[in-house]
XYZ file of C-alpha atoms in Angstrom:
753
model
C -112.014 110.198 -60.672
C -110.072 110.015 -63.954
C -111.882 108.672 -66.976
C -109.139 106.107 -67.728
C -107.811 103.299 -65.533
C -104.444 104.237 -64.061
C -102.700 100.926 -64.852
C -103.121 99.287 -68.277
C -105.214 96.122 -68.376
C -104.021 92.899 -70.145
C -106.605 93.555 -72.907
C -105.158 96.967 -73.490
C -101.590 95.577 -73.674
C -102.734 92.970 -76.150
C -104.439 95.663 -78.264
C -101.279 97.798 -78.187
C -99.218 94.794 -79.178
C -101.544 93.630 -81.933
C -101.821 97.115 -83.376
C -98.089 96.897 -84.037
C -98.112 93.362 -85.392
C -97.233 94.621 -88.832
C -93.989 96.309 -87.660
C -90.715 94.696 -88.738
C -89.813 92.641 -85.684
C -91.297 91.536 -82.358
C -88.696 93.639 -80.523
C -89.607 96.819 -82.361
C -93.240 95.914 -81.846
C -92.707 95.546 -78.121
C -90.697 98.761 -77.965
C -93.369 100.587 -79.899
C -95.986 99.099 -77.597
C -94.039 100.135 -74.543
C -93.649 103.659 -75.934
C -97.393 103.898 -76.601
C -98.080 102.546 -73.137
C -95.810 105.163 -71.586
C -97.493 107.843 -73.629
C -100.889 106.556 -72.485
C -99.802 106.464 -68.827
C -98.433 109.989 -69.083
C -101.648 111.196 -70.760
C -103.764 109.455 -68.191
C -101.704 110.912 -65.341
C -101.948 114.392 -66.863
C -105.704 114.004 -67.280
C -106.038 112.779 -63.741
C -103.920 115.646 -62.452
C -106.126 118.039 -64.411
C -109.238 116.339 -63.065
C -107.857 116.626 -59.552
C -106.925 120.261 -60.071
C -110.284 121.255 -61.522
C -112.837 120.005 -59.036
C -111.645 121.497 -55.742
C -114.574 123.860 -56.120
C -116.519 122.210 -58.919
C -117.995 119.451 -56.788
C -118.839 121.846 -53.978
C -120.491 124.254 -56.473
C -122.486 121.485 -58.166
C -123.733 120.396 -54.766
C -124.980 123.770 -53.564
C -128.317 125.493 -54.082
C -129.438 129.029 -53.222
C -133.203 129.069 -53.087
C -135.964 131.346 -51.868
C -139.432 130.444 -50.698
C -141.947 133.072 -51.829
C -145.724 133.146 -51.778
C -148.911 134.977 -50.946
C -149.432 135.721 -47.249
C -150.722 132.687 -45.326
C -149.874 130.095 -47.986
C -147.651 128.324 -45.471
C -144.148 129.515 -46.469
C -142.692 129.733 -42.990
C -144.305 126.411 -41.994
C -142.736 124.789 -45.064
C -139.310 126.241 -44.191
C -139.685 124.974 -40.620
C -140.341 121.426 -41.904
C -137.381 121.639 -44.308
C -135.109 122.586 -41.385
C -136.495 119.739 -39.317
C -135.951 117.063 -42.010
C -132.458 118.360 -42.819
C -131.531 118.066 -39.144
C -131.065 121.777 -38.462
C -133.745 121.874 -35.750
C -134.887 119.013 -33.554
C -138.487 119.961 -32.880
C -141.217 121.696 -34.843
C -142.994 124.890 -33.746
C -145.932 126.548 -35.455
C -145.979 130.067 -36.872
C -148.387 131.855 -34.529
C -146.356 131.035 -31.430
C -149.129 129.521 -29.331
C -146.494 127.363 -27.693
C -144.597 130.538 -26.807
C -141.720 129.597 -29.125
C -142.876 130.452 -32.660
C -141.353 129.262 -35.914
C -137.558 129.293 -36.139
C -137.444 131.638 -39.141
C -139.704 134.295 -37.545
C -137.060 135.549 -35.149
C -138.427 139.037 -34.396
C -140.944 139.337 -31.521
C -143.262 141.279 -33.776
C -143.266 138.488 -36.367
C -144.091 135.794 -33.838
C -146.941 137.875 -32.486
C -148.528 138.798 -35.819
C -147.831 135.417 -37.422
C -146.324 137.070 -40.486
C -142.749 137.081 -41.775
C -141.210 140.551 -42.042
C -137.511 140.113 -42.690
C -136.126 137.428 -44.956
C -134.091 135.245 -42.670
C -131.269 133.312 -44.326
C -130.621 129.734 -43.289
C -128.193 127.081 -44.339
C -128.909 123.329 -44.284
C -127.733 120.100 -45.941
C -129.839 117.498 -47.722
C -128.329 114.342 -49.274
C -124.790 115.864 -49.325
C -126.081 119.040 -50.961
C -125.686 122.419 -49.233
C -128.904 124.448 -49.447
C -129.198 128.144 -48.539
C -132.825 129.065 -47.927
C -134.136 132.596 -47.782
C -137.618 132.864 -46.290
C -139.266 135.967 -47.759
C -142.224 138.047 -46.537
C -145.557 137.735 -48.344
C -147.042 141.174 -47.624
C -147.094 143.717 -50.473
C -145.645 146.340 -48.135
C -142.446 144.327 -47.826
C -141.813 143.792 -51.553
C -138.307 145.315 -51.292
C -137.295 142.415 -49.016
C -138.659 139.937 -51.572
C -136.884 141.715 -54.451
C -133.597 141.784 -52.549
C -133.872 138.101 -51.750
C -134.668 137.198 -55.382
C -131.696 139.270 -56.562
C -129.289 136.927 -54.823
C -131.032 133.602 -55.441
C -130.434 131.049 -58.154
C -133.829 129.347 -57.886
C -137.095 129.636 -55.991
C -140.071 127.694 -54.676
C -143.383 129.425 -55.310
C -145.839 128.215 -52.668
C -149.522 128.192 -53.656
C -152.464 127.405 -51.390
C -154.617 124.526 -52.684
C -157.760 126.317 -51.447
C -156.964 129.996 -52.103
C -155.210 129.234 -55.381
C -153.270 131.937 -57.220
C -153.769 135.077 -55.114
C -152.759 138.685 -55.681
C -149.380 138.476 -53.976
C -148.568 135.252 -55.862
C -148.919 137.306 -59.062
C -146.678 140.103 -57.707
C -144.011 137.659 -56.532
C -144.117 135.778 -59.816
C -143.693 139.052 -61.714
C -140.609 139.796 -59.617
C -139.183 136.317 -60.266
C -139.624 136.894 -63.980
C -137.838 140.242 -63.735
C -134.817 138.649 -62.092
C -135.019 135.535 -64.331
C -135.226 133.099 -61.436
C -136.045 129.461 -62.404
C -138.747 128.106 -60.109
C -140.708 125.093 -58.983
C -144.242 125.424 -57.615
C -145.497 123.726 -54.452
C -149.255 123.396 -53.921
C -149.576 123.357 -50.135
C -152.407 122.646 -47.664
C -153.843 119.581 -49.471
C -155.285 118.490 -46.092
C -157.676 121.472 -45.915
C -161.350 121.417 -46.757
C -161.952 122.338 -50.393
C -158.389 121.519 -51.518
C -158.234 121.236 -55.326
C -154.697 121.080 -56.747
C -155.876 120.701 -60.365
C -157.887 123.932 -60.125
C -154.768 125.709 -58.786
C -152.619 124.252 -61.588
C -155.042 125.644 -64.198
C -155.066 129.005 -62.416
C -151.256 129.101 -62.530
C -151.381 128.430 -66.272
C -154.021 131.122 -66.864
C -153.094 133.882 -64.400
C -149.323 133.460 -64.104
C -148.954 132.180 -67.693
C -146.859 129.307 -66.363
C -145.979 126.553 -68.755
C -146.421 123.930 -66.063
C -147.485 120.383 -65.274
C -147.718 118.287 -62.114
C -144.802 115.957 -61.336
C -146.848 114.347 -58.537
C -150.414 113.126 -57.992
C -151.916 113.173 -54.473
C -153.391 109.959 -52.991
C -156.673 111.268 -51.556
C -157.441 114.873 -50.614
C -158.614 116.824 -47.532
C -158.783 114.486 -44.489
C -158.149 111.446 -46.742
C -154.800 112.811 -47.975
C -152.373 109.892 -47.455
C -149.389 110.279 -49.733
C -148.090 111.131 -53.202
C -147.323 109.373 -56.465
C -144.155 110.490 -58.232
C -144.910 110.688 -61.975
C -141.231 110.698 -62.983
C -140.252 107.522 -61.083
C -143.849 106.125 -61.220
C -143.729 105.278 -57.523
C -146.047 105.936 -54.560
C -144.662 107.526 -51.376
C -146.195 107.468 -47.891
C -145.024 109.481 -44.877
C -144.837 107.668 -41.548
C -143.564 108.576 -38.089
C -144.752 111.235 -35.647
C -143.473 114.058 -37.877
C -143.600 112.298 -41.248
C -139.833 111.736 -41.198
C -139.979 108.178 -42.593
C -140.677 108.209 -46.314
C -141.868 104.759 -47.405
C -142.070 103.805 -51.091
C -145.062 101.645 -51.979
C -147.176 100.407 -54.872
C -149.550 102.675 -56.747
C -153.163 101.969 -55.662
C -154.998 99.978 -58.381
C -157.814 102.521 -58.728
C -155.279 105.264 -59.572
C -153.337 103.494 -62.351
C -155.321 105.175 -65.170
C -155.067 108.657 -63.655
C -151.292 108.251 -63.148
C -150.801 107.096 -66.763
C -152.843 110.059 -68.048
C -151.023 112.638 -65.873
C -147.602 111.212 -66.779
C -148.436 111.448 -70.466
C -149.580 115.055 -69.913
C -146.295 115.842 -68.133
C -144.227 114.352 -70.984
C -146.304 116.222 -73.560
C -145.979 119.613 -71.809
C -142.204 119.206 -71.319
C -141.656 117.995 -74.892
C -143.221 121.244 -76.160
C -140.170 123.101 -74.819
C -137.478 120.391 -74.968
C -136.344 119.042 -78.362
C -134.696 115.851 -77.047
C -137.865 114.702 -75.297
C -140.057 115.907 -78.190
C -138.312 113.480 -80.559
C -139.036 110.529 -78.266
C -142.610 111.687 -77.679
C -143.358 112.063 -81.402
C -141.874 108.637 -82.178
C -143.999 107.103 -79.393
C -140.894 105.678 -77.716
C -141.083 104.880 -73.986
C -139.512 107.616 -71.821
C -137.365 106.440 -68.906
C -137.355 108.208 -65.529
C -133.805 109.502 -66.073
C -134.613 110.948 -69.515
C -137.725 112.675 -68.172
C -135.851 114.078 -65.164
C -133.077 115.473 -67.384
C -135.625 117.039 -69.753
C -137.511 118.685 -66.841
C -134.219 120.051 -65.499
C -133.210 121.498 -68.888
C -136.628 123.127 -69.396
C -136.770 124.502 -65.814
C -133.280 126.031 -66.012
C -134.225 127.668 -69.315
C -137.316 129.094 -67.497
C -139.592 127.457 -70.047
C -141.270 125.086 -67.609
C -142.409 125.058 -63.962
C -142.663 121.604 -62.314
C -145.527 121.459 -59.798
C -145.087 119.565 -56.506
C -147.823 118.909 -53.953
C -148.172 118.237 -50.255
C -149.155 119.584 -46.858
C -146.319 121.103 -44.827
C -148.503 121.352 -41.713
C -149.322 117.625 -41.885
C -145.672 116.766 -42.712
C -146.405 115.272 -46.125
C -144.577 115.940 -49.377
C -141.695 118.039 -48.035
C -138.882 115.514 -48.641
C -139.836 114.919 -52.328
C -139.927 118.719 -52.745
C -136.357 118.889 -51.399
C -135.343 116.190 -53.889
C -136.988 118.307 -56.590
C -134.932 121.339 -55.534
C -131.754 119.299 -56.019
C -132.955 117.756 -59.286
C -134.494 120.737 -61.042
C -133.111 124.003 -59.645
C -129.719 125.352 -60.781
C -126.393 125.334 -58.977
C -124.545 128.700 -58.834
C -122.456 128.016 -61.977
C -125.576 127.365 -64.088
C -126.937 130.868 -63.625
C -125.745 133.926 -65.555
C -124.980 136.861 -63.293
C -124.002 140.262 -64.620
C -121.973 143.069 -63.092
C -121.466 146.650 -64.279
C -117.866 147.673 -64.986
C -117.451 151.128 -63.447
C -114.162 151.694 -65.305
C -115.874 151.099 -68.623
C -118.982 153.287 -68.560
C -121.069 150.706 -66.662
C -120.752 148.088 -69.374
C -122.347 144.730 -68.514
C -119.862 142.002 -67.688
C -120.847 138.343 -67.333
C -119.387 136.845 -64.164
C -117.924 133.341 -64.409
C -119.284 132.412 -60.993
C -116.116 130.469 -60.161
C -114.008 130.872 -57.000
C -110.907 131.277 -59.223
C -111.921 134.761 -60.365
C -111.554 138.095 -58.539
C -113.830 138.605 -55.536
C -117.257 140.119 -56.289
C -119.825 140.084 -53.456
C -123.088 141.946 -52.922
C -124.426 143.202 -49.571
C -128.124 142.467 -49.906
C -129.344 142.825 -46.352
C -128.277 144.632 -43.181
C -129.248 143.925 -39.618
C -128.356 145.436 -36.289
C -126.959 142.470 -34.358
C -125.741 142.086 -30.794
C -122.170 142.768 -31.954
C -122.815 145.688 -34.332
C -123.980 145.714 -37.926
C -124.459 142.329 -39.545
C -124.161 142.395 -43.350
C -125.485 139.534 -45.493
C -123.254 138.930 -48.518
C -123.860 136.843 -51.611
C -120.463 135.931 -53.090
C -120.755 135.874 -56.902
C -117.112 135.237 -57.774
C -113.836 134.584 -55.989
C -113.160 133.715 -52.333
C -113.600 135.812 -49.187
C -111.499 134.901 -46.122
C -111.549 136.051 -42.511
C -108.888 138.764 -42.104
C -108.834 139.700 -45.822
C -108.964 143.292 -46.999
C -111.900 144.056 -49.289
C -112.969 147.252 -51.049
C -116.471 148.737 -51.067
C -116.805 149.850 -54.704
C -119.701 152.229 -53.955
C -117.744 154.239 -51.357
C -114.143 153.334 -52.281
C -113.320 152.371 -48.652
C -110.885 149.546 -47.843
C -112.168 147.292 -45.055
C -110.844 144.286 -43.180
C -113.173 141.298 -42.691
C -113.086 140.777 -38.895
C -115.533 137.871 -38.634
C -117.275 135.634 -41.152
C -120.381 133.637 -40.169
C -122.977 131.358 -41.711
C -126.494 132.235 -40.652
C -129.317 130.116 -39.345
C -132.131 132.635 -38.736
C -130.809 134.219 -35.508
C -127.987 131.776 -34.659
C -124.622 131.852 -36.362
C -121.706 129.570 -37.091
C -118.177 130.962 -37.500
C -116.380 130.000 -40.713
C -112.894 130.793 -42.031
C -113.688 131.370 -45.722
C -116.495 131.339 -48.267
C -116.336 130.988 -52.029
C -118.521 131.942 -54.999
C -122.120 130.795 -54.789
C -122.344 131.002 -50.997
C -124.402 133.305 -48.799
C -122.613 134.454 -45.643
C -122.743 137.286 -43.136
C -119.922 139.536 -41.932
C -119.623 141.710 -38.836
C -118.239 145.169 -38.375
C -118.514 146.424 -41.955
C -120.085 149.835 -42.465
C -122.071 149.817 -45.703
C -125.531 150.332 -47.148
C -127.702 147.634 -48.639
C -126.922 147.087 -52.337
C -123.172 147.887 -52.009
C -120.689 145.705 -53.917
C -117.383 144.455 -52.477
C -114.335 143.375 -54.513
C -110.702 142.539 -53.759
C -109.585 145.695 -55.578
C -108.476 144.058 -58.848
C -111.757 144.948 -60.594
C -114.228 147.801 -60.194
C -117.540 146.013 -60.681
C -120.881 146.799 -59.124
C -123.799 144.415 -59.253
C -126.751 146.028 -61.049
C -128.516 148.464 -58.760
C -131.667 146.811 -57.473
C -134.753 148.671 -58.643
C -136.097 150.449 -55.577
C -139.754 151.537 -55.758
C -140.577 155.102 -54.708
C -142.305 155.426 -51.309
C -146.029 156.083 -51.683
C -147.061 157.119 -48.222
C -145.851 159.512 -45.536
C -146.572 160.036 -41.842
C -145.491 162.647 -39.360
C -143.830 161.147 -36.251
C -142.275 162.627 -33.159
C -141.103 161.152 -29.861
C -143.447 161.693 -26.918
C -140.682 162.726 -24.532
C -137.949 165.204 -25.483
C -135.259 163.080 -23.747
C -135.570 160.183 -26.189
C -134.613 162.231 -29.281
C -131.193 160.561 -29.529
C -132.575 157.022 -29.573
C -135.316 158.139 -31.970
C -132.879 159.475 -34.580
C -130.611 156.428 -34.103
C -133.573 154.154 -34.918
C -134.520 156.147 -38.027
C -130.909 156.115 -39.290
C -130.674 152.363 -38.866
C -134.000 151.685 -40.621
C -132.952 153.869 -43.568
C -129.759 151.846 -43.974
C -131.608 148.547 -43.716
C -134.448 149.426 -46.040
C -133.991 151.627 -49.134
C -137.780 152.170 -49.444
C -137.964 153.764 -45.990
C -137.175 157.498 -46.207
C -136.920 160.130 -43.494
C -137.293 163.861 -44.092
C -137.909 167.035 -42.155
C -140.814 169.288 -43.064
C -139.191 172.758 -43.013
C -142.555 174.459 -42.525
C -144.030 172.378 -39.730
C -140.708 171.139 -38.303
C -142.150 167.608 -38.118
C -140.167 164.477 -38.928
C -141.829 162.825 -41.916
C -141.301 159.116 -42.606
C -142.226 157.666 -45.995
C -142.614 154.042 -47.034
C -144.476 151.456 -49.092
C -147.819 151.593 -47.296
C -149.621 151.918 -44.017
C -148.579 148.502 -42.679
C -144.940 149.192 -43.630
C -144.856 152.448 -41.632
C -146.872 151.033 -38.727
C -144.348 148.208 -38.401
C -141.492 150.743 -38.218
C -143.261 152.878 -35.611
C -143.863 149.673 -33.643
C -140.186 148.658 -34.004
C -139.075 152.070 -32.688
C -141.238 151.387 -29.635
C -140.047 147.810 -29.133
C -136.372 147.872 -30.021
C -135.479 151.392 -28.908
C -138.098 151.850 -26.161
C -139.218 155.179 -27.671
C -142.933 156.024 -27.715
C -143.768 158.037 -30.811
C -146.928 159.939 -31.711
C -148.080 159.504 -35.280
C -150.051 162.225 -37.043
C -151.570 162.645 -40.465
C -148.866 164.441 -42.439
C -149.571 168.001 -43.475
C -149.870 168.477 -47.216
C -147.561 171.231 -48.431
C -149.991 173.773 -49.874
C -148.803 177.057 -51.398
C -150.481 180.424 -51.932
C -150.187 182.828 -54.865
C -151.778 186.038 -56.167
C -153.817 186.415 -59.352
C -153.797 190.186 -60.037
C -151.762 193.329 -59.547
C -152.244 195.350 -56.340
C -150.728 198.678 -55.209
C -149.232 199.360 -51.801
C -148.320 202.591 -50.022
C -147.516 202.207 -46.347
C -145.920 204.470 -43.784
C -144.435 202.866 -40.687
C -144.068 205.523 -37.993
C -143.372 204.930 -34.333
C -142.470 207.670 -31.884
C -140.834 206.837 -28.572
C -138.340 208.488 -26.245
C -135.162 209.043 -28.235
C -134.863 207.869 -31.863
C -138.169 206.589 -33.257
C -138.952 204.453 -36.332
C -139.858 205.908 -39.713
C -140.117 204.284 -43.149
C -142.463 204.616 -46.101
C -142.668 202.214 -49.042
C -144.749 202.597 -52.214
C -145.088 200.239 -55.203
C -147.072 197.248 -56.417
C -147.147 193.422 -56.337
C -148.034 191.312 -59.384
C -148.067 187.597 -60.300
C -145.061 186.273 -62.225
C -145.767 185.007 -65.762
C -146.540 181.234 -65.797
C -143.512 178.959 -66.294
C -140.982 181.383 -64.789
C -138.088 179.727 -62.961
C -137.996 182.140 -60.025
C -140.654 181.877 -57.307
C -140.016 185.398 -55.910
C -138.679 188.553 -57.588
C -137.923 191.954 -56.065
C -137.212 195.030 -58.192
C -136.157 198.498 -57.077
C -137.416 201.156 -59.534
C -136.907 204.208 -57.346
C -135.310 207.107 -59.210
C -133.191 209.352 -56.973
C -132.634 209.024 -53.251
C -136.174 208.884 -51.827
C -134.937 205.929 -49.796
C -131.170 205.674 -49.170
C -129.753 202.623 -51.038
C -128.454 201.122 -47.772
C -132.052 200.391 -46.689
C -133.144 198.589 -49.910
C -131.830 195.108 -48.818
C -133.801 195.457 -45.549
C -136.993 196.193 -47.548
C -136.388 193.103 -49.740
C -135.799 191.030 -46.602
C -139.081 192.287 -45.129
C -141.079 191.316 -48.225
C -139.442 187.867 -48.340
C -140.252 187.293 -44.698
C -143.877 188.335 -45.235
C -144.178 186.004 -48.241
C -143.119 183.041 -46.067
C -146.599 182.921 -44.600
C -149.676 183.964 -46.575
C -152.715 185.233 -44.708
C -155.110 182.620 -46.176
C -153.792 179.439 -44.517
C -150.289 180.421 -43.404
C -148.395 178.642 -46.190
C -145.630 180.252 -48.329
C -146.609 182.604 -51.161
C -144.895 182.006 -54.490
C -144.888 183.221 -58.135
C -144.740 186.793 -56.870
C -143.044 189.966 -58.182
C -142.673 193.025 -55.951
C -141.757 196.383 -57.483
C -140.693 199.327 -55.304
C -141.479 202.680 -57.004
C -141.215 205.303 -54.275
C -140.851 205.896 -50.552
C -139.696 208.336 -47.908
C -137.146 208.339 -45.131
C -136.263 210.424 -42.100
C -132.750 211.624 -41.407
C -132.807 210.479 -37.762
C -135.636 207.975 -37.269
C -135.179 205.807 -40.383
C -133.417 202.475 -39.788
C -133.162 199.013 -41.351
C -135.696 197.698 -38.855
C -138.174 200.480 -39.664
C -138.080 199.730 -43.407
C -138.277 195.992 -42.819
C -141.428 196.453 -40.710
C -142.862 198.824 -43.332
C -142.371 196.152 -46.026
C -144.036 193.405 -43.915
C -147.138 195.533 -43.171
C -147.333 196.843 -46.760
C -147.421 193.264 -48.053
C -150.138 192.234 -45.613
C -152.297 195.237 -46.567
C -152.155 194.748 -50.324
C -152.276 190.910 -50.228
C -156.086 190.631 -50.019
C -156.513 193.098 -52.901
C -154.298 190.861 -55.103
C -157.004 188.110 -54.995
C -154.873 185.298 -53.488
C -155.579 181.610 -54.195
C -154.389 178.367 -52.593
C -152.266 175.942 -54.658
C -152.238 172.243 -53.813
C -149.738 169.560 -54.896
C -151.123 167.464 -57.737
C -149.657 163.989 -58.213
C -149.200 162.012 -61.393
C -150.673 158.646 -60.429
C -150.121 155.551 -62.555
C -152.289 152.537 -61.767
C -151.994 148.983 -63.015
C -155.187 147.020 -62.366
C -156.796 143.908 -63.890
C -159.265 144.986 -66.610
C -162.327 143.718 -64.715
C -161.759 146.390 -62.010
C -161.125 149.262 -64.428
C -164.607 150.861 -64.060
C -164.566 150.798 -60.246
C -161.049 152.278 -60.048
C -161.792 155.023 -62.618
C -164.972 155.954 -60.731
C -163.014 156.216 -57.479
C -160.410 158.518 -59.095
C -163.201 160.867 -60.262
C -164.594 160.834 -56.711
C -161.149 161.946 -55.485
C -161.321 164.930 -57.933
C -158.736 163.298 -60.201
C -158.457 163.779 -63.958
C -157.753 160.655 -66.030
C -155.258 161.537 -68.776
C -154.433 158.126 -70.239
C -155.642 154.540 -70.392
C -153.696 151.694 -72.027
C -154.055 147.950 -72.153
C -151.111 145.740 -71.111
C -151.957 142.036 -71.346
C -154.824 141.413 -68.911
C -154.128 144.680 -67.091
C -155.317 148.237 -67.639
C -152.762 150.994 -67.105
C -154.450 154.252 -66.062
C -152.662 157.608 -65.765
C -154.348 160.347 -63.758
C -153.630 163.679 -62.067
C -154.977 163.564 -58.506
C -154.594 166.094 -55.640
C -152.300 164.646 -52.958
C -154.724 165.697 -50.212
C -157.256 163.187 -51.593
C -154.767 160.314 -51.826
C -154.454 159.391 -48.138
C -155.364 155.785 -47.435
C -155.442 155.124 -51.184
C -153.202 152.032 -51.062
C -155.690 150.368 -48.711
C -158.789 151.302 -50.733
C -157.136 150.298 -54.042
C -156.372 146.913 -52.527
C -159.950 146.404 -51.409
C -161.326 147.551 -54.803
C -159.079 145.157 -56.783
C -158.878 142.180 -54.363
C -155.246 143.117 -53.746
C -154.263 142.812 -57.418
C -153.888 146.522 -58.214
C -150.707 148.507 -57.765
C -149.936 152.197 -58.165
C -147.038 154.630 -58.303
C -147.299 158.298 -57.465
C -144.964 161.187 -58.207
C -145.196 164.953 -57.803
C -146.369 166.824 -60.920
C -147.121 170.443 -60.004
C -148.954 172.801 -57.668
C -152.293 173.988 -59.096
C -155.126 176.165 -57.804
C -157.860 174.547 -55.703
C -161.576 175.090 -56.355
C -163.458 177.845 -54.487
C -165.277 175.500 -52.121
C -162.036 173.676 -51.173
C -160.390 177.053 -50.586
C -163.227 178.110 -48.253
C -162.948 174.809 -46.333
C -159.171 175.182 -45.921
C -159.383 178.829 -44.835
C -162.130 178.066 -42.286
C -160.155 175.098 -40.887
C -157.027 177.299 -40.602
C -158.915 180.107 -38.838
C -160.510 177.594 -36.444
C -157.120 176.116 -35.428
C -155.694 179.637 -35.043
C -158.583 180.625 -32.783
C -157.982 177.619 -30.515
C -154.277 178.430 -30.175
C-alpha cells in the first residue's frame, strides 16, 4: 500500500553508508547512517499511516459508478439493463420487455409498464462488475415523462445513450441528449440492435455527429451485421471478442479476421485522430507519428470523456446477448467515479451562493431526495448522498421544511426488491422509509444549510377534468391525487371554482392518461374524464342605464325597492375587475341598504346572460332610488339590483372574452412552414420568429380553446422533434362568429337541462 518498502534493503543500507563515506570516522558514518535509516523508517511509517488513513473511502469511491441508461422509446434500454443485471449476477434468468412470458423485464415493475412495454418510472438498481459497484437508473423514453429523465440525470455521474442501429438518432434521443448537456453528464453511446435488418452503425455514428453535435468515434467494429453479426473488435486493445453460451455469458477473445485488418487499422487511426483533437497528450504522439499503446489511448479517451469533449461509441445487440460485457468495461474505464464530478449546492445562509461540494464522506451530510414512491411500508424516498455519511438511526434535517427526522430504515434498491444496509456514504444511491418529504428536498446533518439546485420543472401544458364515478370513492380519489402530486412535480391538481370540477394538469395526453389509469389500478377508483372547460369571461362595451322597481305584495310586509343608475366598462388596464359607486344625494335609499344593493350587483355579475361566465371590467354607479317605510328590506334591494343588472346587460352590448396563451415553439427549421400554417389555422397570431442553431423559435398568441390536442399534432407535424411551452397572456374578445357559436351551444345545453 505504501510507496516505500517497510524494511530497508541491503542496497539501501549500502547507499546510506556510502553517502557518508566522507564523514570523519566509520563510527560516525555508521551512526549517521543509522540516524538516516531511522528517519527513513519513521517517514515511511508516517506515509503508510497516512495512506492507510486516507483510503477507507477512497478505494470504495474510485470503484463506484452512478450511471443512467437513456434513449428514444424502443431503442432497447430496458432490455440492455436486463442483460447487465444478468451478467453482473443480480438476476438468474432473462425476461423480455413485453411480458409474453407473464413475467416481464425486471426493471419494469409496475403492471402498467409490463403491459404497455414501456418504462414509466426510473427504477434504481445496484450491481457489481469486476469489483466495481454500479448504480443503474433505467429512465423512461417517452417525452411525457421527461421530468423522470431530468430527475435521474440530476443525480447521475455518467450515462449511456442508447441508439438504435436502424432508427438512428430519433427525436427523443435529441431531447435526452439536450438534458444531459444541461446537467453536464459525461456519456458513452451504445448502438444497439445490430442484429436487425437494415442495421448500419456507421450511418448512426454520422447522425450523432451531425444532429447531436457529438465529437465521437467508434471504439469497436462489428464482425458482420444483421443475421451475420458474430462479435466485436475492440479498437483500443486491437482484439476480437466473441460471445458464446446460451445467453452470451462466455466472452472469448480471438484473432481479428484477415479480411478486416485494413478496416480495423483505418478505424483505429480515426479514433486516435478524433481523440487527439481534444487531448493534448495524445495529440503530441499523433503528430509525431509515434505508436500509441492501448493504455495511452484508454487514458486519453477517459480524460476527453470526463471533460465532455468526446463520446466513445460502443456497439452490440442486447437482445442477442452480444456486446454488453465490453460496454460494462467501458463504463468502468471511461465514466467518472463520484469524486471526479463537480456538484454544486446553494448556501441558504449566504443568499443562495453556489458552493462546490467535495464529494467525500468526511464532509457534512448533504443528500437529495430525487424520487418518491408509495411502498408497502409507507413512503419510500430515493436519496443520492453527495457528501458525508448517512446511518440508520441518525437524525437528519430537511432543509426545505426545517423538520428534524430520524432515519428508521435504510435500504439499497433493486427495482422492486430491497436490501437492508446500516450506512451509506457520499456517491451512493439509497432509499429510506418513513420520511415525509417532497421530491427535490435536500437533507443535511444540521451543520450546514445547503440545498441542491432546484431541478428545473417544466410547466404543465395540458389539463383534463376528472371526477370519480361513485361518490363513495372520493377519499381514495383525493389520496391518489395527493400522492401523485408529491411524486411528480409536473402533475398539478386544481379545482375549477366555476364548474366545481377537479382539473388535473400534466405534460401531455399520455402523461394524464397514465395517471387516470393508475388511479383505477392502484386505488380501484373509476374516474370519468371530460374535456376541460375553458374559462371564458364576459364584459360590456358601452354605457347602459337602469331603472328598476322591485315590488311584491303579499299578506303582511311585502317587498319594495327601486334602483336607478348606469353601468359602464372600466378603462382598459385598470386593476379592479368590478367597481361599485354610490352617487345618491340625500336619503332616497337609506344607507343601511346600500351594501345589499352592491351584493346584488356582484352576484348578478357572477354569471353573464351570454354563456353564464363571470362578467368583469365593469363599473356600476347608483344615482337614485326609492324605498318604502315598511316594505323595504335588504332582500328587496338585493333582488332589485339583480333584475336591474339583467335588464340593462343586453343594452350594454356584451362580448365574450377568451383566454389567449403565449405559445413558444422550438421546431427544426425544415418544419417551420407547416407549424406556422397550423398556428394560423388555429386563429393564432405569430409575433416573433428567431433562429437558434438548426431550430426555429416561434412566438405566437393563440386562443386556449384552439390548443387542445396540440401536443399530439405538433409531434406528428415535426416527427416528434418539436416542443412547445404555453403560458397565460390575457383575456381578449372573440370574433362575432365564435361568439354566436358559443352562445348557441350554451343555449342548447341549457334547453336540455
